[in-house]
Tab-separated table of C-alpha atoms in Angstrom:
chain	number	residue	atom	x	y	z
A	1	MET	CA	-24.865	-7.888	-22.710
A	2	THR	CA	-22.626	-9.751	-20.097
A	3	GLN	CA	-20.165	-10.541	-22.277
A	4	THR	CA	-19.883	-6.832	-23.682
A	5	MET	CA	-19.526	-5.632	-20.161
A	6	GLY	CA	-16.849	-8.361	-19.625
A	7	LEU	CA	-14.923	-7.386	-22.493
A	8	ARG	CA	-15.375	-3.506	-21.444
A	9	GLU	CA	-14.109	-4.565	-18.197
A	10	ARG	CA	-11.107	-6.408	-19.327
A	11	ARG	CA	-10.342	-3.507	-21.797
A	12	LYS	CA	-10.576	-0.856	-18.858
A	13	ILE	CA	-8.394	-3.045	-16.644
A	14	GLU	CA	-5.735	-3.356	-19.502
A	15	LEU	CA	-5.399	0.145	-20.588
A	16	VAL	CA	-5.365	1.431	-16.452
A	17	SER	CA	-2.440	-1.455	-16.237
A	18	ARG	CA	-0.664	-0.110	-19.115
A	19	VAL	CA	-0.937	3.570	-17.944
A	20	HIS	CA	0.166	2.722	-14.368
A	21	GLN	CA	3.531	1.055	-16.009
A	22	VAL	CA	4.019	4.042	-18.151
A	23	ALA	CA	3.777	6.094	-15.046
A	24	ALA	CA	6.254	3.451	-13.060
A	25	ASP	CA	8.959	3.620	-15.898
A	26	LEU	CA	8.812	7.756	-15.972
A	27	VAL	CA	9.237	7.752	-12.264
A	28	ALA	CA	12.131	5.450	-12.583
A	29	GLU	CA	13.853	7.823	-15.604
A	30	HIS	CA	12.530	11.204	-14.264
A	31	GLY	CA	11.641	11.008	-10.559
A	32	TYR	CA	8.333	11.512	-9.025
A	33	ASP	CA	8.412	15.223	-9.345
A	34	GLY	CA	9.424	15.120	-12.777
A	35	THR	CA	6.651	13.031	-13.928
A	36	THR	CA	3.106	14.987	-14.419
A	37	ALA	CA	-0.270	13.271	-15.309
A	38	ALA	CA	0.384	15.021	-19.019
A	39	LEU	CA	3.386	13.196	-19.442
A	40	ILE	CA	1.793	10.028	-18.309
A	41	ALA	CA	-0.815	10.067	-20.721
A	42	SER	CA	1.252	11.432	-23.676
A	43	HIS	CA	3.704	8.524	-23.228
A	44	ALA	CA	0.634	5.786	-22.733
A	45	GLY	CA	-0.936	7.575	-26.074
A	46	ILE	CA	-4.191	8.840	-24.508
A	47	SER	CA	-5.886	11.962	-23.921
A	48	GLN	CA	-5.544	14.036	-20.389
A	49	SER	CA	-9.234	13.282	-19.931
A	50	THR	CA	-9.122	9.674	-20.610
A	51	PHE	CA	-6.106	9.961	-18.038
A	52	PHE	CA	-8.439	11.666	-15.663
A	53	ARG	CA	-11.613	9.337	-16.019
A	54	HIS	CA	-9.271	6.589	-14.632
A	55	PHE	CA	-7.270	8.262	-12.509
A	56	GLU	CA	-7.949	11.701	-9.906
A	57	THR	CA	-4.278	11.909	-9.381
A	58	LYS	CA	-0.568	10.836	-10.977
A	59	ALA	CA	-0.631	9.128	-7.467
A	60	ASP	CA	-3.210	6.908	-8.352
A	61	ALA	CA	-1.956	5.864	-11.656
A	62	VAL	CA	1.845	5.275	-9.857
A	63	PHE	CA	0.418	3.407	-6.893
A	64	TRP	CA	-2.564	1.851	-8.731
A	65	PRO	CA	-1.330	-1.971	-7.698
A	66	LEU	CA	-1.846	-0.901	-4.029
A	67	ASP	CA	-5.788	-0.684	-5.229
A	68	GLY	CA	-6.795	-4.177	-4.185
A	69	PHE	CA	-5.209	-3.771	-0.830
A	70	VAL	CA	-7.140	-0.514	0.029
A	71	ASP	CA	-9.913	-2.388	-1.081
A	72	ALA	CA	-9.693	-5.220	1.427
A	73	VAL	CA	-8.792	-2.452	4.281
A	74	GLU	CA	-12.074	-0.533	3.217
A	75	THR	CA	-14.225	-4.446	3.861
A	76	PHE	CA	-11.732	-5.468	6.524
A	77	GLU	CA	-13.908	-6.681	9.497
A	78	PRO	CA	-12.305	-5.950	12.535
A	79	PRO	CA	-12.167	-8.495	15.288
A	80	ALA	CA	-14.318	-8.370	18.613
A	81	THR	CA	-11.531	-7.130	21.048
A	82	PRO	CA	-8.307	-5.283	20.944
A	83	ALA	CA	-6.760	-8.629	21.718
A	84	GLU	CA	-7.382	-9.901	18.657
A	85	LEU	CA	-6.628	-6.904	16.296
A	86	ARG	CA	-3.233	-7.691	15.855
A	87	PRO	CA	-3.441	-11.145	14.373
A	88	ALA	CA	-6.377	-10.119	12.561
A	89	LEU	CA	-4.406	-7.388	10.859
A	90	ASN	CA	-1.291	-9.440	10.226
A	91	ALA	CA	-3.558	-11.755	8.226
A	92	LEU	CA	-4.689	-8.752	6.204
A	93	TYR	CA	-1.049	-7.792	5.410
A	94	SER	CA	0.021	-11.355	4.847
A	95	ALA	CA	-2.874	-11.838	2.401
A	96	HIS	CA	-1.435	-9.732	0.236
A	97	PHE	CA	1.906	-9.265	0.617
A	98	ALA	CA	3.097	-12.715	1.656
A	99	SER	CA	5.100	-13.880	-1.143
A	100	GLN	CA	8.118	-12.339	-2.958
A	101	ASP	CA	6.586	-13.271	-6.319
A	102	ASP	CA	3.078	-11.470	-5.797
A	103	ALA	CA	2.782	-8.893	-8.516
A	104	ASN	CA	1.678	-6.418	-5.155
A	105	THR	CA	5.082	-7.037	-3.328
A	106	ARG	CA	7.184	-6.732	-6.418
A	107	PHE	CA	5.487	-3.599	-7.344
A	108	LEU	CA	6.078	-2.305	-3.523
A	109	ILE	CA	10.152	-3.540	-3.661
A	110	TRP	CA	10.257	-1.386	-6.313
A	111	VAL	CA	8.998	1.515	-5.109
A	112	HIS	CA	10.958	1.001	-1.821
A	113	ALA	CA	14.253	0.652	-3.711
A	114	LEU	CA	13.545	3.995	-5.909
A	115	THR	CA	12.481	5.669	-2.564
A	116	THR	CA	16.275	5.607	-1.026
A	117	SER	CA	17.221	8.497	-3.946
A	118	ASP	CA	13.431	9.522	-4.601
A	119	VAL	CA	12.502	11.469	-1.432
A	120	PRO	CA	8.901	12.869	-3.232
A	121	LEU	CA	8.202	9.549	-4.138
A	122	ARG	CA	8.924	8.204	-0.529
A	123	ASN	CA	6.800	11.183	0.879
A	124	ALA	CA	3.647	10.238	-1.559
A	125	LEU	CA	4.333	7.007	-0.713
A	126	ALA	CA	3.995	7.737	3.158
A	127	ALA	CA	0.887	9.641	2.681
A	128	ARG	CA	-0.402	6.740	0.863
A	129	GLU	CA	0.156	3.957	3.856
A	130	ARG	CA	-0.842	6.776	6.120
A	131	CYS	CA	-4.304	7.076	4.423
A	132	ILE	CA	-4.710	3.419	4.514
A	133	GLN	CA	-4.012	3.477	8.211
A	134	ASP	CA	-6.703	6.050	8.644
A	135	VAL	CA	-8.937	3.947	6.711
A	136	LEU	CA	-8.353	1.138	9.242
A	137	HIS	CA	-8.664	3.367	12.293
A	138	SER	CA	-12.375	4.617	10.859
A	139	ARG	CA	-13.147	0.901	10.420
A	140	LEU	CA	-12.359	-0.112	13.957
A	141	LYS	CA	-14.370	2.864	15.121
A	142	ALA	CA	-17.516	2.001	13.008
A	143	ALA	CA	-17.076	-1.472	14.664
A	144	GLY	CA	-17.029	0.227	18.200
A	145	LEU	CA	-13.398	-0.776	18.646
A	146	PRO	CA	-12.259	1.874	21.065
A	147	ALA	CA	-9.320	3.716	20.043
A	148	THR	CA	-6.576	2.893	23.037
A	149	LEU	CA	-3.211	2.861	22.826
A	150	GLU	CA	-2.914	-1.084	22.125
A	151	THR	CA	-5.391	-0.828	19.017
A	152	ILE	CA	-3.376	2.384	17.378
A	153	LEU	CA	0.064	0.635	17.913
A	154	SER	CA	-1.292	-2.386	16.298
A	155	ILE	CA	-2.331	-0.324	13.248
A	156	GLU	CA	1.013	1.301	13.030
A	157	TYR	CA	2.797	-1.764	14.195
A	158	CYS	CA	1.570	-4.043	11.309
A	159	ALA	CA	1.894	-1.328	8.999
A	160	ALA	CA	5.532	-0.805	9.807
A	161	LEU	CA	6.556	-4.463	9.892
A	162	SER	CA	5.225	-4.740	6.523
A	163	ALA	CA	6.896	-1.665	5.205
A	164	THR	CA	10.275	-2.857	6.969
A	165	ALA	CA	10.250	-6.398	5.285
A	166	ILE	CA	9.500	-4.842	1.882
A	167	ARG	CA	12.454	-2.451	2.582
A	168	HIS	CA	14.788	-5.341	3.262
A	169	LEU	CA	13.604	-6.972	0.150
A	170	ALA	CA	14.157	-3.782	-2.019
A	171	CYS	CA	17.990	-4.219	-0.484
A	172	ASN	CA	17.981	-7.983	-1.011
A	173	VAL	CA	18.457	-8.537	2.675
A	174	PRO	CA	15.162	-10.268	3.583
A	175	LEU	CA	14.140	-10.318	7.455
A	176	ASP	CA	15.267	-13.551	9.103
A	177	GLN	CA	12.993	-15.263	11.865
A	178	ALA	CA	15.313	-14.262	14.682
A	179	THR	CA	14.799	-10.427	13.573
A	180	THR	CA	11.147	-10.396	12.782
A	181	LYS	CA	11.014	-11.875	16.601
A	182	GLN	CA	13.150	-8.614	17.626
A	183	LEU	CA	10.521	-6.371	15.988
A	184	VAL	CA	7.678	-8.206	17.682
A	185	GLN	CA	9.218	-8.109	21.454
A	186	VAL	CA	10.016	-4.086	20.722
A	187	HIS	CA	6.157	-3.711	19.783
A	188	HIS	CA	5.397	-5.510	23.308
A	189	GLN	CA	7.808	-3.646	25.269
A	190	VAL	CA	6.516	-0.513	24.112
A	191	ALA	CA	2.704	-1.321	24.131
A	192	ALA	CA	3.469	-2.414	28.031
A	193	LEU	CA	4.765	1.346	28.856
A	194	PRO	CA	2.775	2.960	31.347
A	195	LEU	CA	1.048	6.162	29.849
A	196	PRO	CA	2.245	9.614	31.389
């Protein structure tokens, strides 16, 4: 029975992975707006009902490689104090996007490269990133961490630094250590601004 379940699970992952690849290829060819769930299903050789059994929307198919990161965010255990939050978030992002050879990172490099000319795709990615930040905010709230300026900035800073690094990789200009330090310094300066 366990072997059967294992086989089913493998087949499901293979199917989902194949549909995602078809979706990605179609977005590259037709643009995000020009790619529909029906088109993805047709090119993947599956029915629309099968497509919607595995994905709620076409965005879910296109951004499927991010699901692992979303799962990690949903189970993220916030630290006890706001001061420990930024290192914890850095570790969370680094665990998933630390290596340029990692499949998740390669996917995001590909997406960011396409977003330079595909505004709808850029907007869809931004919406996905905002959802991830919203989940982080809810995790902090559930853990009793106050929604202070520091915690809000820490979440947005880590997300922005990760996205900036990946955009640079998409342009074949990886961030050097000095640039990264400058970005961190800017974050500290903004965090130190007095509230109005």
